[in-house]
Amino acid sequence: MSELLVLALKFAFLALLWVFILFTGTVIRSDLFGRRVPAAPAQA
């Protein structure tokens, strides 16, 4: 494999790892604090 392809694969794997880390962070946060509930509009 060419060096350029190996470098591109390394960066793609690193980006995929960061997406996974951010996704797990949002899941853990929603488990701890619950989901956001939109406020009900005021009845006039």
mmCIF file of C-alpha atoms in Angstrom:
data_model
loop_
_atom_site.group_PDB
_atom_site.id
_atom_site.type_symbol
_atom_site.label_atom_id
_atom_site.label_comp_id
_atom_site.label_asym_id
_atom_site.label_seq_id
_atom_site.Cartn_x
_atom_site.Cartn_y
_atom_site.Cartn_z
ATOM 1 C CA MET A 1 0.000 0.000 0.000
ATOM 2 C CA SER A 2 1.167 3.491 -0.658
ATOM 3 C CA GLU A 3 2.098 5.756 2.232
ATOM 4 C CA LEU A 4 -0.653 8.190 1.296
ATOM 5 C CA LEU A 5 -3.304 5.485 1.604
ATOM 6 C CA VAL A 6 -1.964 4.332 4.971
ATOM 7 C CA LEU A 7 -1.958 7.919 6.242
ATOM 8 C CA ALA A 8 -5.528 8.441 5.030
ATOM 9 C CA LEU A 9 -6.631 5.227 6.757
ATOM 10 C CA LYS A 10 -4.981 6.346 9.994
ATOM 11 C CA PHE A 11 -6.802 9.682 9.922
ATOM 12 C CA ALA A 12 -10.108 8.011 9.058
ATOM 13 C CA PHE A 13 -9.715 5.578 11.956
ATOM 14 C CA LEU A 14 -8.847 8.432 14.320
ATOM 15 C CA ALA A 15 -11.897 10.405 13.190
ATOM 16 C CA LEU A 16 -14.096 7.335 13.667
ATOM 17 C CA LEU A 17 -12.754 6.884 17.187
ATOM 18 C CA TRP A 18 -13.575 10.518 18.031
ATOM 19 C CA VAL A 19 -17.110 10.137 16.672
ATOM 20 C CA PHE A 20 -17.549 7.054 18.853
ATOM 21 C CA ILE A 21 -16.195 8.884 21.929
ATOM 22 C CA LEU A 22 -18.504 11.861 21.381
ATOM 23 C CA PHE A 23 -21.489 9.573 20.801
ATOM 24 C CA THR A 24 -20.842 7.640 24.003
ATOM 25 C CA GLY A 25 -20.436 10.930 25.873
ATOM 26 C CA THR A 26 -23.852 12.131 24.755
ATOM 27 C CA VAL A 27 -25.437 8.784 25.658
ATOM 28 C CA ILE A 28 -23.891 8.833 29.135
ATOM 29 C CA ARG A 29 -24.995 12.445 29.659
ATOM 30 C CA SER A 30 -28.567 11.648 28.633
ATOM 31 C CA ASP A 31 -28.567 8.635 30.976
ATOM 32 C CA LEU A 32 -27.395 10.743 33.904
ATOM 33 C CA PHE A 33 -29.450 13.894 33.374
ATOM 34 C CA GLY A 34 -32.360 12.693 31.261
ATOM 35 C CA ARG A 35 -33.519 13.939 27.906
ATOM 36 C CA ARG A 36 -34.456 17.551 27.288
ATOM 37 C CA VAL A 37 -38.182 18.120 27.356
ATOM 38 C CA PRO A 38 -39.389 21.151 25.380
ATOM 39 C CA ALA A 39 -41.429 23.598 27.420
ATOM 40 C CA ALA A 40 -45.144 23.534 26.738
ATOM 41 C CA PRO A 41 -46.464 26.711 25.085
ATOM 42 C CA ALA A 42 -48.456 28.987 27.385
ATOM 43 C CA GLN A 43 -52.214 28.602 27.082
ATOM 44 C CA ALA A 44 -53.916 31.980 26.591
#
